[in-house]
């Protein structure tokens, strides 16, 4: 079984890393380049950078800025934010990203997943899914980078992740909106339900508050990786602390 991945997430807005609670009330956490290097040195297996406001305002990643960060990293880098065309996705890959993550544009045009996978390869294509429990089920939301733009879609999360997989996604990142920034643990019920529907890697996002939360997630839901932001930015714990806790639980992680 592949080692579980511990992923550091940088939510970027107006060129700065921010962090909120349940996708609202964002506070400035620092410079993305500096934080990316800090987490690389701390032992993160991957870095994810989300331009969280790009889709809602019709913008996309700044390729020069991406290139400046990527050239200093020797671990995988995933990027997301307003990537609405194959050409934009390829430009991200050419400027140092290893994977691109698409979310709202994929919901608007699911064939985008298929076309991007055909051109770039499924291994480069992540579909991000923002999910919240509504009326006893998990619904997909879009334009979640700003409280003013968030909206519910008609899609059920469990249906959408299966469709994304069938269309060629190589990985799903499931962001549990009700757990985001709360630090009370991952939504294991939702993650286990999603894992049971997929054969591709699933990465959990939302709820990390302590190293033990990662171990509990991997044991109960068997996801491929877990992503965290706020607890690392605030110094509440470190990547190394998380890896030690996961390893002590008998789960393989990279040194």
mmCIF file of N, CA and C in Angstrom, residues 141-230:
data_model
loop_
_atom_site.group_PDB
_atom_site.id
_atom_site.type_symbol
_atom_site.label_atom_id
_atom_site.label_comp_id
_atom_site.label_asym_id
_atom_site.label_seq_id
_atom_site.Cartn_x
_atom_site.Cartn_y
_atom_site.Cartn_z
ATOM 1 N N UNK A 141 -20.893 22.512 -3.695
ATOM 2 C CA UNK A 141 -20.966 23.962 -3.787
ATOM 3 C C UNK A 141 -19.869 24.468 -4.719
ATOM 4 N N UNK A 142 -20.050 25.676 -5.246
ATOM 5 C CA UNK A 142 -19.035 26.263 -6.107
ATOM 6 C C UNK A 142 -18.818 27.726 -5.764
ATOM 7 N N UNK A 143 -17.747 28.289 -6.340
ATOM 8 C CA UNK A 143 -17.333 29.672 -6.079
ATOM 9 C C UNK A 143 -17.196 29.913 -4.574
ATOM 10 N N UNK A 144 -16.481 29.014 -3.910
ATOM 11 C CA UNK A 144 -16.415 29.035 -2.451
ATOM 12 C C UNK A 144 -15.319 29.930 -1.887
ATOM 13 N N UNK A 145 -14.568 30.613 -2.737
ATOM 14 C CA UNK A 145 -13.469 31.438 -2.254
ATOM 15 C C UNK A 145 -13.899 32.689 -1.531
ATOM 16 N N UNK A 146 -15.161 33.062 -1.640
ATOM 17 C CA UNK A 146 -15.659 34.271 -1.002
ATOM 18 C C UNK A 146 -17.088 33.998 -0.540
ATOM 19 N N UNK A 147 -17.400 34.423 0.689
ATOM 20 C CA UNK A 147 -18.731 34.169 1.242
ATOM 21 C C UNK A 147 -19.829 34.770 0.378
ATOM 22 N N UNK A 148 -19.496 35.833 -0.356
ATOM 23 C CA UNK A 148 -20.499 36.508 -1.179
ATOM 24 C C UNK A 148 -20.825 35.753 -2.464
ATOM 25 N N UNK A 149 -19.956 34.821 -2.855
ATOM 26 C CA UNK A 149 -20.159 34.144 -4.143
ATOM 27 C C UNK A 149 -20.540 32.675 -4.010
ATOM 28 N N UNK A 150 -20.407 32.095 -2.822
ATOM 29 C CA UNK A 150 -20.709 30.673 -2.639
ATOM 30 C C UNK A 150 -22.141 30.365 -3.064
ATOM 31 N N UNK A 151 -22.287 29.260 -3.801
ATOM 32 C CA UNK A 151 -23.641 28.842 -4.125
ATOM 33 C C UNK A 151 -23.718 27.325 -4.224
ATOM 34 N N UNK A 152 -24.861 26.819 -3.836
ATOM 35 C CA UNK A 152 -25.114 25.386 -3.901
ATOM 36 C C UNK A 152 -25.452 24.991 -5.325
ATOM 37 N N UNK A 153 -24.960 23.843 -5.747
ATOM 38 C CA UNK A 153 -25.311 23.307 -7.059
ATOM 39 C C UNK A 153 -26.334 22.190 -6.872
ATOM 40 N N UNK A 154 -26.959 21.732 -7.944
ATOM 41 C CA UNK A 154 -27.921 20.621 -7.816
ATOM 42 C C UNK A 154 -27.249 19.259 -7.629
ATOM 43 N N UNK A 155 -25.944 19.199 -7.665
ATOM 44 C CA UNK A 155 -25.234 17.916 -7.679
ATOM 45 C C UNK A 155 -25.049 17.333 -6.279
ATOM 46 N N UNK A 156 -25.214 16.017 -6.193
ATOM 47 C CA UNK A 156 -24.854 15.272 -4.990
ATOM 48 C C UNK A 156 -23.365 14.968 -5.041
ATOM 49 N N UNK A 157 -22.691 15.125 -3.912
ATOM 50 C CA UNK A 157 -21.251 14.895 -3.886
ATOM 51 C C UNK A 157 -20.895 13.486 -4.355
ATOM 52 N N UNK A 158 -21.593 12.470 -3.863
ATOM 53 C CA UNK A 158 -21.236 11.095 -4.197
ATOM 54 C C UNK A 158 -21.424 10.797 -5.679
ATOM 55 N N UNK A 159 -22.400 11.436 -6.304
ATOM 56 C CA UNK A 159 -22.587 11.255 -7.741
ATOM 57 C C UNK A 159 -21.503 11.989 -8.534
ATOM 58 N N UNK A 160 -21.177 13.190 -8.082
ATOM 59 C CA UNK A 160 -20.231 14.022 -8.831
ATOM 60 C C UNK A 160 -18.825 13.428 -8.817
ATOM 61 N N UNK A 161 -18.377 12.877 -7.694
ATOM 62 C CA UNK A 161 -17.022 12.328 -7.668
ATOM 63 C C UNK A 161 -16.910 11.104 -8.575
ATOM 64 N N UNK A 162 -17.974 10.323 -8.661
ATOM 65 C CA UNK A 162 -17.955 9.167 -9.566
ATOM 66 C C UNK A 162 -17.907 9.642 -11.009
ATOM 67 N N UNK A 163 -18.689 10.654 -11.345
ATOM 68 C CA UNK A 163 -18.657 11.180 -12.709
ATOM 69 C C UNK A 163 -17.277 11.746 -13.042
ATOM 70 N N UNK A 164 -16.677 12.469 -12.096
ATOM 71 C CA UNK A 164 -15.348 13.043 -12.329
ATOM 72 C C UNK A 164 -14.330 11.940 -12.594
ATOM 73 N N UNK A 165 -14.417 10.863 -11.825
ATOM 74 C CA UNK A 165 -13.524 9.722 -12.043
ATOM 75 C C UNK A 165 -13.736 9.125 -13.424
ATOM 76 N N UNK A 166 -14.976 8.925 -13.796
ATOM 77 C CA UNK A 166 -15.279 8.326 -15.097
ATOM 78 C C UNK A 166 -14.827 9.214 -16.251
ATOM 79 N N UNK A 167 -14.803 10.512 -16.022
ATOM 80 C CA UNK A 167 -14.393 11.444 -17.068
ATOM 81 C C UNK A 167 -12.878 11.593 -17.175
ATOM 82 N N UNK A 168 -12.117 10.983 -16.265
ATOM 83 C CA UNK A 168 -10.673 10.972 -16.412
ATOM 84 C C UNK A 168 -9.877 11.635 -15.316
ATOM 85 N N UNK A 169 -10.524 12.106 -14.260
ATOM 86 C CA UNK A 169 -9.770 12.682 -13.141
ATOM 87 C C UNK A 169 -8.832 11.638 -12.559
ATOM 88 N N UNK A 170 -7.633 12.074 -12.196
ATOM 89 C CA UNK A 170 -6.667 11.163 -11.592
ATOM 90 C C UNK A 170 -6.688 11.181 -10.086
ATOM 91 N N UNK A 171 -7.400 12.170 -9.514
ATOM 92 C CA UNK A 171 -7.442 12.318 -8.061
ATOM 93 C C UNK A 171 -8.603 13.239 -7.701
ATOM 94 N N UNK A 172 -9.194 12.987 -6.543
ATOM 95 C CA UNK A 172 -10.231 13.859 -6.005
ATOM 96 C C UNK A 172 -9.732 14.462 -4.697
ATOM 97 N N UNK A 173 -9.883 15.768 -4.557
ATOM 98 C CA UNK A 173 -9.675 16.417 -3.260
ATOM 99 C C UNK A 173 -11.045 16.839 -2.758
ATOM 100 N N UNK A 174 -11.465 16.254 -1.649
ATOM 101 C CA UNK A 174 -12.785 16.524 -1.096
ATOM 102 C C UNK A 174 -12.663 17.484 0.077
ATOM 103 N N UNK A 175 -13.190 18.685 -0.115
ATOM 104 C CA UNK A 175 -13.150 19.721 0.909
ATOM 105 C C UNK A 175 -14.477 19.714 1.669
ATOM 106 N N UNK A 176 -14.445 19.312 2.924
ATOM 107 C CA UNK A 176 -15.658 19.249 3.732
ATOM 108 C C UNK A 176 -15.887 20.620 4.364
ATOM 109 N N UNK A 177 -16.808 21.371 3.808
ATOM 110 C CA UNK A 177 -16.963 22.772 4.168
ATOM 111 C C UNK A 177 -17.389 22.972 5.625
ATOM 112 N N UNK A 178 -18.200 22.073 6.158
ATOM 113 C CA UNK A 178 -18.653 22.232 7.536
ATOM 114 C C UNK A 178 -17.530 22.021 8.542
ATOM 115 N N UNK A 179 -16.469 21.337 8.126
ATOM 116 C CA UNK A 179 -15.339 21.078 9.019
ATOM 117 C C UNK A 179 -14.202 22.063 8.839
ATOM 118 N N UNK A 180 -14.226 22.824 7.750
ATOM 119 C CA UNK A 180 -13.102 23.672 7.385
ATOM 120 C C UNK A 180 -12.769 24.689 8.469
ATOM 121 N N UNK A 181 -11.514 24.674 8.929
ATOM 122 C CA UNK A 181 -11.032 25.645 9.892
ATOM 123 C C UNK A 181 -11.503 25.442 11.319
ATOM 124 N N UNK A 182 -12.350 24.427 11.551
ATOM 125 C CA UNK A 182 -12.921 24.217 12.882
ATOM 126 C C UNK A 182 -11.949 23.483 13.799
ATOM 127 N N UNK A 183 -11.083 22.657 13.212
ATOM 128 C CA UNK A 183 -10.024 21.934 13.937
ATOM 129 C C UNK A 183 -10.553 20.894 14.913
ATOM 130 N N UNK A 184 -11.704 20.302 14.578
ATOM 131 C CA UNK A 184 -12.271 19.276 15.443
ATOM 132 C C UNK A 184 -12.146 17.882 14.836
ATOM 133 N N UNK A 185 -11.404 17.763 13.761
ATOM 134 C CA UNK A 185 -11.206 16.477 13.118
ATOM 135 C C UNK A 185 -11.855 16.423 11.748
ATOM 136 N N UNK A 186 -11.349 15.540 10.913
ATOM 137 C CA UNK A 186 -11.887 15.361 9.574
ATOM 138 C C UNK A 186 -13.282 14.737 9.637
ATOM 139 N N UNK A 187 -14.069 14.962 8.603
ATOM 140 C CA UNK A 187 -15.397 14.364 8.490
ATOM 141 C C UNK A 187 -15.213 12.935 7.976
ATOM 142 N N UNK A 188 -14.988 12.033 8.910
ATOM 143 C CA UNK A 188 -14.647 10.655 8.544
ATOM 144 C C UNK A 188 -15.822 9.960 7.861
ATOM 145 N N UNK A 189 -17.030 10.225 8.317
ATOM 146 C CA UNK A 189 -18.200 9.604 7.682
ATOM 147 C C UNK A 189 -18.267 9.971 6.203
ATOM 148 N N UNK A 190 -18.098 11.235 5.904
ATOM 149 C CA UNK A 190 -18.167 11.677 4.513
ATOM 150 C C UNK A 190 -17.002 11.108 3.700
ATOM 151 N N UNK A 191 -15.809 11.115 4.282
ATOM 152 C CA UNK A 191 -14.641 10.598 3.576
ATOM 153 C C UNK A 191 -14.761 9.102 3.298
ATOM 154 N N UNK A 192 -15.251 8.341 4.269
ATOM 155 C CA UNK A 192 -15.407 6.904 4.069
ATOM 156 C C UNK A 192 -16.444 6.622 2.976
ATOM 157 N N UNK A 193 -17.514 7.405 2.957
ATOM 158 C CA UNK A 193 -18.530 7.226 1.919
ATOM 159 C C UNK A 193 -17.950 7.520 0.540
ATOM 160 N N UNK A 194 -17.150 8.588 0.449
ATOM 161 C CA UNK A 194 -16.528 8.936 -0.827
ATOM 162 C C UNK A 194 -15.509 7.875 -1.247
ATOM 163 N N UNK A 195 -14.713 7.413 -0.297
ATOM 164 C CA UNK A 195 -13.685 6.411 -0.604
ATOM 165 C C UNK A 195 -14.306 5.145 -1.171
ATOM 166 N N UNK A 196 -15.477 4.775 -0.664
ATOM 167 C CA UNK A 196 -16.123 3.540 -1.113
ATOM 168 C C UNK A 196 -16.592 3.621 -2.558
ATOM 169 N N UNK A 197 -16.695 4.839 -3.101
ATOM 170 C CA UNK A 197 -17.171 5.022 -4.473
ATOM 171 C C UNK A 197 -16.041 5.144 -5.495
ATOM 172 N N UNK A 198 -14.807 5.287 -5.030
ATOM 173 C CA UNK A 198 -13.703 5.634 -5.926
ATOM 174 C C UNK A 198 -12.642 4.549 -6.011
ATOM 175 N N UNK A 199 -11.986 4.497 -7.155
ATOM 176 C CA UNK A 199 -10.794 3.658 -7.308
ATOM 177 C C UNK A 199 -9.542 4.505 -7.475
ATOM 178 N N UNK A 200 -9.704 5.820 -7.677
ATOM 179 C CA UNK A 200 -8.568 6.742 -7.795
ATOM 180 C C UNK A 200 -8.266 7.330 -6.424
ATOM 181 N N UNK A 201 -7.094 7.949 -6.254
ATOM 182 C CA UNK A 201 -6.759 8.539 -4.955
ATOM 183 C C UNK A 201 -7.757 9.595 -4.510
ATOM 184 N N UNK A 202 -8.010 9.602 -3.204
ATOM 185 C CA UNK A 202 -8.875 10.591 -2.565
ATOM 186 C C UNK A 202 -8.070 11.296 -1.482
ATOM 187 N N UNK A 203 -8.095 12.618 -1.510
ATOM 188 C CA UNK A 203 -7.402 13.426 -0.506
ATOM 189 C C UNK A 203 -8.439 14.163 0.326
ATOM 190 N N UNK A 204 -8.275 14.114 1.636
ATOM 191 C CA UNK A 204 -9.205 14.748 2.566
ATOM 192 C C UNK A 204 -8.760 16.161 2.897
ATOM 193 N N UNK A 205 -9.737 17.054 2.977
ATOM 194 C CA UNK A 205 -9.464 18.445 3.337
ATOM 195 C C UNK A 205 -10.570 18.954 4.241
ATOM 196 N N UNK A 206 -10.162 19.658 5.324
ATOM 197 C CA UNK A 206 -11.135 20.281 6.203
ATOM 198 C C UNK A 206 -11.261 19.592 7.538
ATOM 199 N N UNK A 207 -10.826 20.280 8.602
ATOM 200 C CA UNK A 207 -11.052 19.759 9.945
ATOM 201 C C UNK A 207 -9.835 19.398 10.748
ATOM 202 N N UNK A 208 -8.646 19.374 10.129
ATOM 203 C CA UNK A 208 -7.445 18.970 10.863
ATOM 204 C C UNK A 208 -7.183 19.914 12.032
ATOM 205 N N UNK A 209 -7.015 19.356 13.209
ATOM 206 C CA UNK A 209 -6.735 20.172 14.381
ATOM 207 C C UNK A 209 -5.611 19.646 15.230
ATOM 208 N N UNK A 210 -5.240 18.374 15.037
ATOM 209 C CA UNK A 210 -4.192 17.746 15.831
ATOM 210 C C UNK A 210 -3.643 16.558 15.062
ATOM 211 N N UNK A 211 -2.411 16.138 15.370
ATOM 212 C CA UNK A 211 -1.844 14.986 14.664
ATOM 213 C C UNK A 211 -2.712 13.738 14.746
ATOM 214 N N UNK A 212 -3.380 13.534 15.873
ATOM 215 C CA UNK A 212 -4.210 12.339 16.032
ATOM 216 C C UNK A 212 -5.356 12.305 15.034
ATOM 217 N N UNK A 213 -5.799 13.469 14.571
ATOM 218 C CA UNK A 213 -6.892 13.502 13.601
ATOM 219 C C UNK A 213 -6.486 12.840 12.281
ATOM 220 N N UNK A 214 -5.224 12.995 11.899
ATOM 221 C CA UNK A 214 -4.747 12.376 10.660
ATOM 222 C C UNK A 214 -4.725 10.857 10.790
ATOM 223 N N UNK A 215 -4.217 10.371 11.916
ATOM 224 C CA UNK A 215 -4.165 8.923 12.131
ATOM 225 C C UNK A 215 -5.562 8.326 12.125
ATOM 226 N N UNK A 216 -6.511 9.000 12.786
ATOM 227 C CA UNK A 216 -7.885 8.506 12.829
ATOM 228 C C UNK A 216 -8.500 8.461 11.433
ATOM 229 N N UNK A 217 -8.226 9.489 10.651
ATOM 230 C CA UNK A 217 -8.734 9.543 9.275
ATOM 231 C C UNK A 217 -8.204 8.396 8.441
ATOM 232 N N UNK A 218 -6.904 8.186 8.468
ATOM 233 C CA UNK A 218 -6.313 7.134 7.635
ATOM 234 C C UNK A 218 -6.805 5.758 8.045
ATOM 235 N N UNK A 219 -6.981 5.536 9.336
ATOM 236 C CA UNK A 219 -7.452 4.233 9.803
ATOM 237 C C UNK A 219 -8.902 3.981 9.407
ATOM 238 N N UNK A 220 -9.742 4.986 9.551
ATOM 239 C CA UNK A 220 -11.176 4.785 9.369
ATOM 240 C C UNK A 220 -11.639 4.932 7.926
ATOM 241 N N UNK A 221 -10.985 5.820 7.168
ATOM 242 C CA UNK A 221 -11.470 6.111 5.811
ATOM 243 C C UNK A 221 -10.511 5.679 4.713
ATOM 244 N N UNK A 222 -9.270 5.359 5.064
ATOM 245 C CA UNK A 222 -8.288 4.856 4.097
ATOM 246 C C UNK A 222 -8.108 5.776 2.898
ATOM 247 N N UNK A 223 -8.123 7.083 3.123
ATOM 248 C CA UNK A 223 -7.851 8.017 2.033
ATOM 249 C C UNK A 223 -6.364 7.990 1.705
ATOM 250 N N UNK A 224 -6.002 8.534 0.544
ATOM 251 C CA UNK A 224 -4.614 8.485 0.085
ATOM 252 C C UNK A 224 -3.750 9.571 0.711
ATOM 253 N N UNK A 225 -4.391 10.680 1.065
ATOM 254 C CA UNK A 225 -3.647 11.785 1.641
ATOM 255 C C UNK A 225 -4.569 12.681 2.428
ATOM 256 N N UNK A 226 -3.962 13.563 3.218
ATOM 257 C CA UNK A 226 -4.723 14.518 4.010
ATOM 258 C C UNK A 226 -4.055 15.873 3.897
ATOM 259 N N UNK A 227 -4.892 16.851 3.753
ATOM 260 C CA UNK A 227 -4.433 18.216 3.482
ATOM 261 C C UNK A 227 -4.791 19.089 4.678
ATOM 262 N N UNK A 228 -3.856 19.978 5.050
ATOM 263 C CA UNK A 228 -4.119 20.896 6.155
ATOM 264 C C UNK A 228 -3.501 22.243 5.859
ATOM 265 N N UNK A 229 -4.058 23.253 6.477
ATOM 266 C CA UNK A 229 -3.592 24.622 6.257
ATOM 267 C C UNK A 229 -3.405 25.345 7.583
ATOM 268 N N UNK A 230 -4.517 25.684 8.228
ATOM 269 C CA UNK A 230 -4.479 26.552 9.396
ATOM 270 C C UNK A 230 -3.599 26.068 10.521
#
